[in-house]
Amino acid sequence: MPDVRMTGLTGEQVSKRVMQGDINIAKDKSSRSIGQIIRSNVFTLFNAIIAVAMVMVLLTGQWRDSVFGFVIILNTGIGIITELKAKRTLDKLSILVASTYLVRRDGIDQEIAHDRIVKDDLLWVRAGDQVPADLEILKTWGLELDESMLTGESRTVRKNVGDTAYSGATAVSGLALGRVTAVGERSYAATLTAQAKVYKKTHSDLNAGINTILKFMTFLVVPLCILLIWTQLNTVGGWHAALATGAWRQAVVSAVAGVVGMIPEGLVLLTSLNFAVAAMRLARKNTLVQELESVETLARVDALNLDKTGTITDGGIAFDRLIMLDEPDSDAVDSTNEQNKKKHDAARHAAEQALYDLANEEQPNGTGRAILAGLREKGVSASRIAERVPFSSARKWSAITTNDGVTWYMGAPEVVIAALNDTYSDVLKQANACAAQGSRVVLLARTAAEIPSEDGNEPTLNPNAVPVALVVCTERIRPDAEKTLAWFREQGVRCRIISGDNPRTVAAIAGKVRLTGDQAPRYMDARELPDVNDLDALADALENVDVLGRVLPDQKKAIVQALHKRDHVVAMTGDGVNDTLALKEADLGIAMGNAAPATKAVAQVVLVDSKFSHLPDVVARGRQVMANMERVASLFLVKTVYSAIISLGVVLTAMPYPYLPRHITYVGALTIGAPAFILALAPNTRRYIPGFLKRVVAFALPGGIATGLSVLLSAWIVPRVMGWNLASPKDLESLRATSAIILFLMGVFVLSRVARPLNSWRGGLVAFFAACGVIGMFIPFVANFFALIIPTGATLIATGAALVIAALIFVVCIWGVPKIGRIITHETKTR
């Protein structure tokens, strides 16, 4: 660390500022608070309706019919406990990727969390840091900031002494020491910074579909509830008679039976539960999901943009060799010509020394670290330099000026050569030949002049510089990269490698890991891409490209936007600050655990141990959530549909409600609640296709209509056949027991459809819950508690006939309703 004669704040001064509130407290968090979790699970519209219904039943004294309320309490408790467990898991994991900052206090440099920074702190800003508070620059060593999150301009800005660095900006290169001038909400860019932080709300097709269902049910439940109470009171002789005889109690219980059935109460709970469980499962594999809803996005991904370094390769790189461009082969050198040999040795030594000094930045990148390690083994060490231009991903070169006035450049061969007066085609050809073998190649050039600048600020490359040597480094490919890419190919996810390196180098590495299977990957230099503002042309170009090299940060963002134009759901991986714009633009940003703080801040998923092989687990988990939630949502919605149909039939015909709340509790628990929980957590890797709500409704309508019609027809016909008088409690009890059996049979039929295919454990699941329902009728305590009656004699015959008719209605509805829907849809489109 450079020597700066500044001691910073004392411990006493820090404590005083904390007491005054001058501390950099951030309100954004990576998970919901305990209060938010409890509120979201408890204080919901449907919980309120259930609670009111439960209280109404309890007031009647028939507490057994209020069991549905206790089930909701139990389910809500499970939801809260699961989310709290997920919160603890995620919070612990987020500590591992939390950003820390270096401050100078009491003359000592120390690492602290961003929320411990106070006003007037002396703060070091290092390459890769996201500036946590407003600063006045006191000392700078080539600090360059990306202020795109504040200004929208992706061009880096070089900071000088006295300049202000605003919170939310990202340090691209260099180093600086600044004094904190504003913290927390008082910082200039506090609101803008919050948008770039962890909790970026994404569109959820699942939540949108469920919310639509809930809105519809809100308008349906209230008026139907009023009509049901009015109807049921009329069945017992009207208001006055009901109040006089106490029959109002039975009327209220009957009305509640209809209301409870219409509420898909477990659906919302199971959705949040599923997201939380998925996040916990991923956390066990060192994958931090910073927003639970992003689990759904994983299921929809069909385009994956991969950053080569840290993803395909492990980030490790080794210095291979230095190729002097003016040095002949060793066989051609006359060993007796000592003067010529000394000249070449001196030139090589000067190149190695310049190369070391170029790489010896405060925060060198992977190539720089490899060069430093390789040259140290040869005995090269740092020397004093007069001026430095740190490496920038936008410029793709760095420079130093030595004390004797010589300027050395190190950068991408094609970028450096393009800025020179001569073409140096032979040098470029030699660099491309090395790159074609999968090596990383940089060019070393020199000129006897100082570093020129544009507008006295932005450094430029001297066109009179002369290439001196090629620096060749090799990258280590991750052992799991090929297997991981093969998985994505099989799943129909199009992978592209987007890198700032030489496209030939990247294409060679892509070939080694079989990015495109048996075919050679198609590569392209990003400088040949259409303009970033012409997204249609860019999208067309991307269709025929597998590997892009020399990509600038704003191009990465434009590539994501172009893929969006073609309706792709895009995931983007990255670890460098040059990836932040693209990660933020993507539907799903995935950062490596060793990524820069700014990169992890905008990502929705962080691979804590930086293992690319976790991505299949990430995508598979998302697909599991969406595919399974589509199954169970259909299951819940069937109950809503048949309850609404039965309630409407009861209102129109002014008949007693055909079953009790405890019946719907018993049937719902065995054919919907418990099976749905198991099915929601089952393995499922089916790729998600948009249209969740449409498919759920299309599935639920036939089963719901069949169940509703079966129960209503039974309630209308069986009493007439059996000669029952529904004013008699005993006969009404028999009708309700029969209706409960029909309801259970239809529930098993619907569960069988949802659980398909049945030739696996799913068939066993259906058989198990069907058996539980039947066995429960023969257990006295269960039968008495849930008012279940085993039919005998003539009632058994009538019930059997009703079950056969119900089965036929189910088959007809399953076959006919979709056909009617298609005819209506077709006619609508034609008109």
PDB file of N, CA, C and O in Angstrom, residues 73 79 124 233 529 566:
ATOM      1  N   ILE A  73     -53.928 -22.484  10.258  1.00  0.00           N
ATOM      2  CA  ILE A  73     -52.947 -22.014  11.246  1.00  0.00           C
ATOM      3  C   ILE A  73     -51.692 -22.880  11.187  1.00  0.00           C
ATOM      4  O   ILE A  73     -50.563 -22.374  11.216  1.00  0.00           O
ATOM      5  N   GLY A  79     -45.204 -22.480   6.967  1.00  0.00           N
ATOM      6  CA  GLY A  79     -44.655 -21.509   6.013  1.00  0.00           C
ATOM      7  C   GLY A  79     -43.694 -20.537   6.674  1.00  0.00           C
ATOM      8  O   GLY A  79     -42.622 -20.247   6.148  1.00  0.00           O
ATOM      9  N   TRP A 124     -10.044   3.694   1.343  1.00  0.00           N
ATOM     10  CA  TRP A 124      -9.318   3.279   0.142  1.00  0.00           C
ATOM     11  C   TRP A 124     -10.329   2.778  -0.891  1.00  0.00           C
ATOM     12  O   TRP A 124     -11.227   1.993  -0.572  1.00  0.00           O
ATOM     13  N   LEU A 233     -80.565 -19.901   5.370  1.00  0.00           N
ATOM     14  CA  LEU A 233     -81.550 -19.472   6.371  1.00  0.00           C
ATOM     15  C   LEU A 233     -82.973 -19.741   5.867  1.00  0.00           C
ATOM     16  O   LEU A 233     -83.859 -20.128   6.635  1.00  0.00           O
ATOM     17  N   LEU A 529     -19.319  -6.396 -34.876  1.00  0.00           N
ATOM     18  CA  LEU A 529     -20.758  -6.460 -34.618  1.00  0.00           C
ATOM     19  C   LEU A 529     -21.442  -5.162 -35.051  1.00  0.00           C
ATOM     20  O   LEU A 529     -20.806  -4.096 -35.101  1.00  0.00           O
ATOM     21  N   ARG A 566     -35.578 -11.001 -29.290  1.00  0.00           N
ATOM     22  CA  ARG A 566     -36.000 -12.276 -29.894  1.00  0.00           C
ATOM     23  C   ARG A 566     -36.746 -13.148 -28.873  1.00  0.00           C
ATOM     24  O   ARG A 566     -36.861 -14.350 -29.047  1.00  0.00           O
TER      25      ARG A 566
END
